[in-house]
Short mmCIF file of C-alpha atoms in Angstrom, two decimals:
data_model
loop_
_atom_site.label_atom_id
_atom_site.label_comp_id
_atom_site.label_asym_id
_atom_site.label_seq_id
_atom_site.Cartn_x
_atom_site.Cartn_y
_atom_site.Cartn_z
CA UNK A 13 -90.33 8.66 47.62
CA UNK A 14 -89.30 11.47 50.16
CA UNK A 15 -85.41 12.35 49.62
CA UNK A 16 -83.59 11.24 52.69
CA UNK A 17 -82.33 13.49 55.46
CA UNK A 18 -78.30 13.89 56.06
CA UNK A 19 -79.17 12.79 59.85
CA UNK A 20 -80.90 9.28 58.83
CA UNK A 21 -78.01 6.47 58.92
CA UNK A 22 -78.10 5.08 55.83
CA UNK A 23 -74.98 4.75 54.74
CA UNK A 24 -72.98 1.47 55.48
CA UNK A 25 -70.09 1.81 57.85
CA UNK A 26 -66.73 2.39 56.77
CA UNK A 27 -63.49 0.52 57.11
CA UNK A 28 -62.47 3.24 59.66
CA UNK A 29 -65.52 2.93 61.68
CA UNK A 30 -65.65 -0.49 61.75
CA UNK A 31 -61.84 -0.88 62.94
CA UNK A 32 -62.91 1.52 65.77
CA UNK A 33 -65.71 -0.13 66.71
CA UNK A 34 -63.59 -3.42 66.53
CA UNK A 35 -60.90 -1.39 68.99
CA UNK A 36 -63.21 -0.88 71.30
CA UNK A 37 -64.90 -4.22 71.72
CA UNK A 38 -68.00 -3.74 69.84
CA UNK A 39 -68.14 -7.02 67.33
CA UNK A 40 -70.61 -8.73 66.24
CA UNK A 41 -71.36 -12.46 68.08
CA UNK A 42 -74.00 -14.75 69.04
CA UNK A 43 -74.12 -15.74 72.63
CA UNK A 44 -76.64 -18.59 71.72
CA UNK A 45 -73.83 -20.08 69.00
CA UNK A 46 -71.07 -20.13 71.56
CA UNK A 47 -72.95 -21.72 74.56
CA UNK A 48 -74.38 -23.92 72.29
CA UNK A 49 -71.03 -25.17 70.41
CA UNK A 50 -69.70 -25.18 74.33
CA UNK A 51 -72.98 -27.45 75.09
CA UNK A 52 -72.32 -29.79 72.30
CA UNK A 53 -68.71 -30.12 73.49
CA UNK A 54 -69.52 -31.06 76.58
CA UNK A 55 -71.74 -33.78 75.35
CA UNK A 56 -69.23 -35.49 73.28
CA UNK A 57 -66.84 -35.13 75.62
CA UNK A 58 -68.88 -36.71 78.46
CA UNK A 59 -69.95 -39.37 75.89
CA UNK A 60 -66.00 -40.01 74.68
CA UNK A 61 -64.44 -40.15 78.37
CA UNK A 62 -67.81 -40.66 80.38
CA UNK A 63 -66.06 -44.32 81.16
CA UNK A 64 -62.99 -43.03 82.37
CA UNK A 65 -64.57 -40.49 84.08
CA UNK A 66 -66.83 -42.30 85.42
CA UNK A 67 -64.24 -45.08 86.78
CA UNK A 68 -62.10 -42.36 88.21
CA UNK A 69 -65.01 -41.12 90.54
CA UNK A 70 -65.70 -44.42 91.62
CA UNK A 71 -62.11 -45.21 92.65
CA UNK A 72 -61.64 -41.66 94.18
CA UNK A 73 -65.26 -42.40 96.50
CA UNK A 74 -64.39 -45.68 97.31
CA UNK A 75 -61.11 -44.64 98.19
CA UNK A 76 -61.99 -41.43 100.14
CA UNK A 77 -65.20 -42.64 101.53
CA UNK A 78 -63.94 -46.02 102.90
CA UNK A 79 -63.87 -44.78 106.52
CA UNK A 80 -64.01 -48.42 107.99
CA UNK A 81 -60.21 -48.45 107.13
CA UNK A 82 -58.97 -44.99 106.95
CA UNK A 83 -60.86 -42.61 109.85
CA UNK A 84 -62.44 -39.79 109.06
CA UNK A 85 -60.21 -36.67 108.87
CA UNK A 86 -59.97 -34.82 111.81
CA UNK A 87 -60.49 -30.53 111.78
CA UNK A 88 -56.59 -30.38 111.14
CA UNK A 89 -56.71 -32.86 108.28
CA UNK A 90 -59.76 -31.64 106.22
CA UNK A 91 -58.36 -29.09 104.28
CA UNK A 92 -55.84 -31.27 103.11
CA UNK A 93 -57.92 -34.38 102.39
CA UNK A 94 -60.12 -31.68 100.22
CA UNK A 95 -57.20 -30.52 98.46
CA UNK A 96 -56.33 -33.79 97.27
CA UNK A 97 -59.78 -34.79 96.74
CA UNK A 98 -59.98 -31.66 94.51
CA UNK A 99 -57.03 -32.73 92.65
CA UNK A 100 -58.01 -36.01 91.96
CA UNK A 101 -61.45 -34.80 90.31
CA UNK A 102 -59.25 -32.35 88.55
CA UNK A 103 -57.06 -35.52 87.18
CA UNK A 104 -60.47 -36.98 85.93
CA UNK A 105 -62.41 -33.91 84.61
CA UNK A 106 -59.64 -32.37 82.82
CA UNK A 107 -60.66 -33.88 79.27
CA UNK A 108 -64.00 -32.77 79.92
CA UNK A 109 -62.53 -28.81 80.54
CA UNK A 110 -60.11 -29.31 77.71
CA UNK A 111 -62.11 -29.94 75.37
CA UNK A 112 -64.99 -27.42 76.15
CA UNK A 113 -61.95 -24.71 76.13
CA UNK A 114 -60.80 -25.51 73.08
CA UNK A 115 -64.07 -25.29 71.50
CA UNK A 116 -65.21 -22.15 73.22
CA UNK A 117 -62.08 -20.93 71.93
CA UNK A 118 -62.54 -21.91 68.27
CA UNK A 119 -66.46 -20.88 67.89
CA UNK A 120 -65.11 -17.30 69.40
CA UNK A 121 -62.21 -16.91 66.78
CA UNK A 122 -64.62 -18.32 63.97
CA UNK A 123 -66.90 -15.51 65.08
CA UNK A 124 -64.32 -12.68 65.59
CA UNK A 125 -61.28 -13.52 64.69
CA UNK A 126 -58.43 -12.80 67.36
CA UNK A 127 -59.29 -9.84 69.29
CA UNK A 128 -58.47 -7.96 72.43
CA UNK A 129 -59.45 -4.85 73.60
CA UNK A 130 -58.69 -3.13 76.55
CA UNK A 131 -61.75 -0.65 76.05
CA UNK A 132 -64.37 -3.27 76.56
CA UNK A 133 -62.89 -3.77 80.06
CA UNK A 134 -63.57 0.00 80.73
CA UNK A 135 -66.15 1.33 82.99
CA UNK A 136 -68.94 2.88 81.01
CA UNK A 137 -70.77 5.22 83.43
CA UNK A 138 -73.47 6.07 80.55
CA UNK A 139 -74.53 2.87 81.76
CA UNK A 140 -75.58 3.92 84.93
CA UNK A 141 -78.11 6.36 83.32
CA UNK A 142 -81.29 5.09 84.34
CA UNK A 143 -84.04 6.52 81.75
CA UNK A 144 -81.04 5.17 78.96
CA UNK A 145 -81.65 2.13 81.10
CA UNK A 146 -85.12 2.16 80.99
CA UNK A 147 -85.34 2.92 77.43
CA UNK A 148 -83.11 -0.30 76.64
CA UNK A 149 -85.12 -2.43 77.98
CA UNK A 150 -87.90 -1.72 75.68
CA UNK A 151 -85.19 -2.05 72.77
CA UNK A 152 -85.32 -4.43 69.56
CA UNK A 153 -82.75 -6.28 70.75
CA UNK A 154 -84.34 -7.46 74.34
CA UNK A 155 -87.66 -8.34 72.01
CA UNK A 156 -85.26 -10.26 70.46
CA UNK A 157 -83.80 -12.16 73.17
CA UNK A 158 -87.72 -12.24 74.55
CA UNK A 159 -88.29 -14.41 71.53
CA UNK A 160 -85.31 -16.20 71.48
CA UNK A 161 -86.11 -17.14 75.07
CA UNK A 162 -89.88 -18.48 74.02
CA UNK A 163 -88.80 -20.39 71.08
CA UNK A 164 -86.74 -21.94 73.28
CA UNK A 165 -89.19 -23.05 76.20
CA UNK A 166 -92.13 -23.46 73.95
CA UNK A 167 -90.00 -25.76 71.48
CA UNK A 168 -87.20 -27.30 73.38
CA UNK A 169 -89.08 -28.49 75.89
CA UNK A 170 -91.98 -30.64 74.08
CA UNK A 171 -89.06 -31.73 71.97
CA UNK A 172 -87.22 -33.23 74.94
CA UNK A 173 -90.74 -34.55 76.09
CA UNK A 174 -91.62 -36.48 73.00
CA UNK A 175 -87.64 -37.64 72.59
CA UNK A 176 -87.71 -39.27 76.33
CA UNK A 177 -91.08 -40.28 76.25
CA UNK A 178 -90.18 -42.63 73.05
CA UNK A 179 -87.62 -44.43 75.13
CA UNK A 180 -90.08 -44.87 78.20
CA UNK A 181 -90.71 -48.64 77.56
CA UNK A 182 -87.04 -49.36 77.99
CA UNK A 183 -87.83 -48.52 81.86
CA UNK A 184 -89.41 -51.22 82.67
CA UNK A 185 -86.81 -53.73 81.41
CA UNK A 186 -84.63 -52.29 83.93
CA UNK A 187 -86.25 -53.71 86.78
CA UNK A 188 -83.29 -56.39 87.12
CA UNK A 189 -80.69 -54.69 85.25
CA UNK A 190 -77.88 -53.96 87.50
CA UNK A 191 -77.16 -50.41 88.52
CA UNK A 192 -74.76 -49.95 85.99
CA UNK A 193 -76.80 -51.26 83.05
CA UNK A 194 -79.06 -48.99 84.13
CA UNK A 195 -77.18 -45.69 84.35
CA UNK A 196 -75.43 -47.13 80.88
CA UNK A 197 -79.42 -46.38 79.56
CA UNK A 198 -80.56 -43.73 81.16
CA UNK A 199 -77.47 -41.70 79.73
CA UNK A 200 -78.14 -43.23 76.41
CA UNK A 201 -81.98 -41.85 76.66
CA UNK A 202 -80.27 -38.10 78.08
CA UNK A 203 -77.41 -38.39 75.38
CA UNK A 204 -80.21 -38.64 72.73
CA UNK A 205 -82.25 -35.90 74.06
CA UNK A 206 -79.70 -33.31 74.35
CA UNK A 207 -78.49 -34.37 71.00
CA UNK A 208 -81.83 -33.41 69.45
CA UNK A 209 -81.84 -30.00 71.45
CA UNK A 210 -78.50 -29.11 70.79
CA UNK A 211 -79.58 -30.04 66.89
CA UNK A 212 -82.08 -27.44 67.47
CA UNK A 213 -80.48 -24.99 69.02
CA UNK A 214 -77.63 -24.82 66.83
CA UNK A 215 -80.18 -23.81 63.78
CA UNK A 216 -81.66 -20.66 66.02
CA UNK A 217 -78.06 -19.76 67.35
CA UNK A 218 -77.19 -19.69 63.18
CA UNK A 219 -80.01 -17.43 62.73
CA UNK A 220 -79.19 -15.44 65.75
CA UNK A 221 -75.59 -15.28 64.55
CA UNK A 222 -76.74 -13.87 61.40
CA UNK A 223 -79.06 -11.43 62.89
CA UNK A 224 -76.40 -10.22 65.42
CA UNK A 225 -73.90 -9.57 61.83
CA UNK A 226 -77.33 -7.47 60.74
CA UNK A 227 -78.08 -5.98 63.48
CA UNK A 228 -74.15 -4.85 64.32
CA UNK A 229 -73.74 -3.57 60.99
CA UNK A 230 -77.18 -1.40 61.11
CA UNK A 231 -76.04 0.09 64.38
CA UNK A 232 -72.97 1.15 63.50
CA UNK A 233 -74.77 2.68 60.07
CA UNK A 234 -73.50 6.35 59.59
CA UNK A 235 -75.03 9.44 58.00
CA UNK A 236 -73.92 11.29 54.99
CA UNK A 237 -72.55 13.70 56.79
CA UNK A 238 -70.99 11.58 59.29
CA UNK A 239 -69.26 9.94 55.82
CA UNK A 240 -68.31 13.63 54.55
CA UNK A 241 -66.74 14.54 57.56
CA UNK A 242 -64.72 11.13 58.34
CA UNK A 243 -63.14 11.67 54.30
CA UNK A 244 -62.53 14.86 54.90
CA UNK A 245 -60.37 13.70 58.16
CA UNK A 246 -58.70 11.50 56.16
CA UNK A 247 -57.89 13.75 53.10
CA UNK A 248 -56.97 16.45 54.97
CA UNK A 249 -58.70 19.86 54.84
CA UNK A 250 -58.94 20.94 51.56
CA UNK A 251 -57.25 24.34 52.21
CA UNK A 252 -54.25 23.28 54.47
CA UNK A 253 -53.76 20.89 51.58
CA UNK A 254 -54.04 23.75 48.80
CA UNK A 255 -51.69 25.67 51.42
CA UNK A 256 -49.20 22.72 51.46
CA UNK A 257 -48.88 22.54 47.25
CA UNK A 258 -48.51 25.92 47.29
CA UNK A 259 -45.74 25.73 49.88
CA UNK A 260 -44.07 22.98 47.91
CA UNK A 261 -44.57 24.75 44.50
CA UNK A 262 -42.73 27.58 46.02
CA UNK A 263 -40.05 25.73 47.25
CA UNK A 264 -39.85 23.85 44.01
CA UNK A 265 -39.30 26.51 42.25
CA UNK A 266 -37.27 28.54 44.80
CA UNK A 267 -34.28 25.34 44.27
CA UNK A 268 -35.28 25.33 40.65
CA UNK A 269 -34.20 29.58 40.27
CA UNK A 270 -30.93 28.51 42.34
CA UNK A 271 -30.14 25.60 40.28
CA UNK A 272 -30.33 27.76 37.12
CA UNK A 273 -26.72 29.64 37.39
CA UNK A 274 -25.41 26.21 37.73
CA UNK A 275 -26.91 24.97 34.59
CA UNK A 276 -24.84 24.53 30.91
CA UNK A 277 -27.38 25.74 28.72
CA UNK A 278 -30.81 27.24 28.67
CA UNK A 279 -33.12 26.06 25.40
CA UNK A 280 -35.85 27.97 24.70
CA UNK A 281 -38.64 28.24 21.72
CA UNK A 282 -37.84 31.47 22.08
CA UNK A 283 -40.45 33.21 24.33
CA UNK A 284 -43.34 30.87 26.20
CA UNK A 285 -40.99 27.68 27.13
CA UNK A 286 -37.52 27.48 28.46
CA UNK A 287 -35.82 24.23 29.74
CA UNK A 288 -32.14 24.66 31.76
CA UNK A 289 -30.01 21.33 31.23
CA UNK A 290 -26.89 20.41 33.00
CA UNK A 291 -24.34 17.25 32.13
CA UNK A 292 -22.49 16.27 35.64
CA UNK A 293 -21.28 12.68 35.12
CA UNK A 294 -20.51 12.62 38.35
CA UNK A 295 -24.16 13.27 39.20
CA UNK A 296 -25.85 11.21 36.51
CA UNK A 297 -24.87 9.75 33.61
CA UNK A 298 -26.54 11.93 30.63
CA UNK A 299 -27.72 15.36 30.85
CA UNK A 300 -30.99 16.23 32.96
CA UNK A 301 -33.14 18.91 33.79
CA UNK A 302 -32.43 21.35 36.07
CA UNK A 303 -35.16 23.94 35.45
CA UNK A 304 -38.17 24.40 33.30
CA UNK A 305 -40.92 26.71 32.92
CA UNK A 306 -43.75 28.65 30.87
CA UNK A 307 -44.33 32.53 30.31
CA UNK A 308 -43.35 33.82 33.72
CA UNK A 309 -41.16 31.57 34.83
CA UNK A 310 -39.34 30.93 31.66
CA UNK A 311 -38.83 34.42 31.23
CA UNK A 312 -37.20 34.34 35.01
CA UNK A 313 -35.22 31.37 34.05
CA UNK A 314 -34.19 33.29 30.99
CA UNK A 315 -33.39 36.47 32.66
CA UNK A 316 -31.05 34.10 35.61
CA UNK A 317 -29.56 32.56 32.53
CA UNK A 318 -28.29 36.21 30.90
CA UNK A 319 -27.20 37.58 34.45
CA UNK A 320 -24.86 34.55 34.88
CA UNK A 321 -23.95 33.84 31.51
CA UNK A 322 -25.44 30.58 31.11
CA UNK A 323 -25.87 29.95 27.10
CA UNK A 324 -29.42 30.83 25.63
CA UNK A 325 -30.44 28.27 23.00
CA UNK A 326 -33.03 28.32 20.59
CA UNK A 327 -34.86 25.64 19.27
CA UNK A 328 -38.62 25.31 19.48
CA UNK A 329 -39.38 21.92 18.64
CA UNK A 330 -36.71 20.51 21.21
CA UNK A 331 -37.84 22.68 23.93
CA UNK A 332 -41.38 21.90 23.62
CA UNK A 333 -40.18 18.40 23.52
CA UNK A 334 -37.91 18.67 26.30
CA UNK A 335 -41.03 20.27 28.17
CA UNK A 336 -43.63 18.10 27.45
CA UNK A 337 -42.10 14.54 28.41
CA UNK A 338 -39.43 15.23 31.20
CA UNK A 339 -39.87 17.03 34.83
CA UNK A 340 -36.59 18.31 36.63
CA UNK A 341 -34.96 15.98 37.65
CA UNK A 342 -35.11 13.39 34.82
CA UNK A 343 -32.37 12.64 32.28
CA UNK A 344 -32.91 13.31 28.56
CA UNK A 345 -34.97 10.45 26.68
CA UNK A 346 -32.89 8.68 24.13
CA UNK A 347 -34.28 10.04 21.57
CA UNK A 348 -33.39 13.31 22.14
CA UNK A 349 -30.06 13.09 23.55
CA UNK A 350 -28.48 13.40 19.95
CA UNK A 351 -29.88 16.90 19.51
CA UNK A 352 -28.85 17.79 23.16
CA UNK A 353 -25.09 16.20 22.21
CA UNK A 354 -25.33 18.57 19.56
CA UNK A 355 -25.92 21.57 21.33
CA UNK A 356 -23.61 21.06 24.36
CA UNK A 357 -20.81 20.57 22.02
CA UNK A 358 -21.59 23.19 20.00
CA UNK A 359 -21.09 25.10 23.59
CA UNK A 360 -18.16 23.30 24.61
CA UNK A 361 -16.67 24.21 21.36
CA UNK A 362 -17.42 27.78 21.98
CA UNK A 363 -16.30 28.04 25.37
CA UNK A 364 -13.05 26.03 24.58
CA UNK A 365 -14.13 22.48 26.44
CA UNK A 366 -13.74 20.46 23.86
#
């Protein structure tokens, strides 16, 4: 198997890249599931409120159209007697748009959640490139959407043939059926029809849907380096960040070397460790750490200690203790504060504190 190439995508996307392509738009949705949850909508709408509907538009023609008692609207009156006409099929229809809204709606927010992007609104002027133009026509996703297109001629249609064609000897019965037994059938034989299509397109808009998640995620596939640089990004260049600890390390230990003068005693092991404690209870409550250090730096904390004389303690085991489990800043463990107690009285003692 040849080893693959940093410049082939094959990694999957990040989170980052993913947000970004979400910020600009670029989601992944099937056309074919929305228009045909819209479709279906509409359907059950028409077939839930077709008689209201229906008896709204009859009132509103026999009441507009009944020029034997009102005359026809002269030129000044037509624009408002089609303003009110529009209003009235407004009054009628508006089940029909509500519930095709909310639908179109939901099947969006199922698909993508709640989104808005100002970027997708943006001119993109690569589009008016016209070899990329040329080029995208011959893309995966147009054979795609050729297909999509056949299926749906080469299958819908028969379907709807052999569906309407098994309701053609209910025709003939309508002969002396009144008008509106006979539009009450012939949207019974269209409700069933579109019911079967819409049953079939709903299984290729699921498929599409699924292919659009595939084919959204394998576009916005990135290389390994494209991975390498966007962690990088995020961690920070390696040395600005090595520049940074160093820059807090020095300050660290700059406030650590100042704090040391102020300290009560310095314990030491005597020569590699050396730990400088204070007791404040108006800072904290049992003694902490002020300073500590190793080699170098407890030799500087040592030599601070002597040129402000700041008691030099020695006790090994403590001070590797004292090293080992607390950072500066931290109060003395329990278990040690007896042996501290010790020493700072011992100190106190010696200085005349106590």
């Amino acid at each position: 198997m040849p080893p693959e190439s940093d410049g082939e995508k094959t990694e999957e996307p990040t989170p980052k890249k993913l947000q970004k392509a979400r910020e600009e738009g670029n989601v992944a949705k099937s056309k074919d599931l929305s228009d045909t949850a819209v479709l279906l909508a509409g359907i059950v709408a028409l077939y839930m409120f077709g008689g209201y509907m229906l008896a709204g538009f009859t009132d509103m023609m026999t009441a507009r159209l009944n020029f034997s008692e009102t005359p026809f609207p002269t030129i000044n009156e037509i624009v408002p007697f089609l303003v009110q006409a529009l209003k009235e099929m407004a009054r009628i229809l508006w089940p029909l748009f509500l519930v095709i809204t909310l639908v179109a709606l939901g099947v969006n927010l199922a698909q993508i959640g709640l989104l808005w992007s100002s970027k997708a609104f943006a001119p993109k002027f690569d589009k008016l490139n016209p070899i990329k133009g040329i080029m995208q026509k011959f893309s995966m996703k147009n054979l795609v959407e050729l297909i999509k297109t056949l299926l749906k001629v080469f299958v819908l249609g028969p379907v709807a043939y052999y569906v309407a064609k098994a309701e053609i000897d209910v025709i003939p019965g309508l002969l002396n059926a009144t008008p509106m037994q006979t539009l009450e059938v012939m949207a019974w034989i269209v409700f069933k029809v579109w019911i079967i299509i819409i049953i079939i397109m709903f299984i290729v808009s699921m498929i599409d849907f699924v292919y659009q998640k595939y084919q959204h995620n394998e576009q916005l596939k990135m290389t390994k380096q494209e991975v390498k640089e966007e962690h990088k990004q995020q961690e920070g260049n390696p040395e600005v960040k090595q520049k940074i600890r160093a820059m807090q390390r020095e300050m660290v230990m700059k406030r650590m070397m100042q704090d040391v003068p102020k300290s009560d005693v310095v314990i030491t092991n005597p020569i590699f460790l050396a730990i400088a404690l204070k007791y404040d209870t108006t800072e904290k409550s049992a003694p902490y750490i002020v300073a500590k250090g190793q080699e170098l730096i407890a030799k500087r904390i040592r030599d601070i200690a002597i040129e402000n004389n700041v008691p030099i303690f020695q006790d090994p085991m403590l001070a590797r203790q004292l090293y080992d489990s607390l950072e500066v800043g931290d109060e003395i463990s329990h278990e040690l504060y007896q042996a501290v107690a010790e020493i700072l009285g011992e100190i106190y003692r010696q200085k005349g504190k106590m």
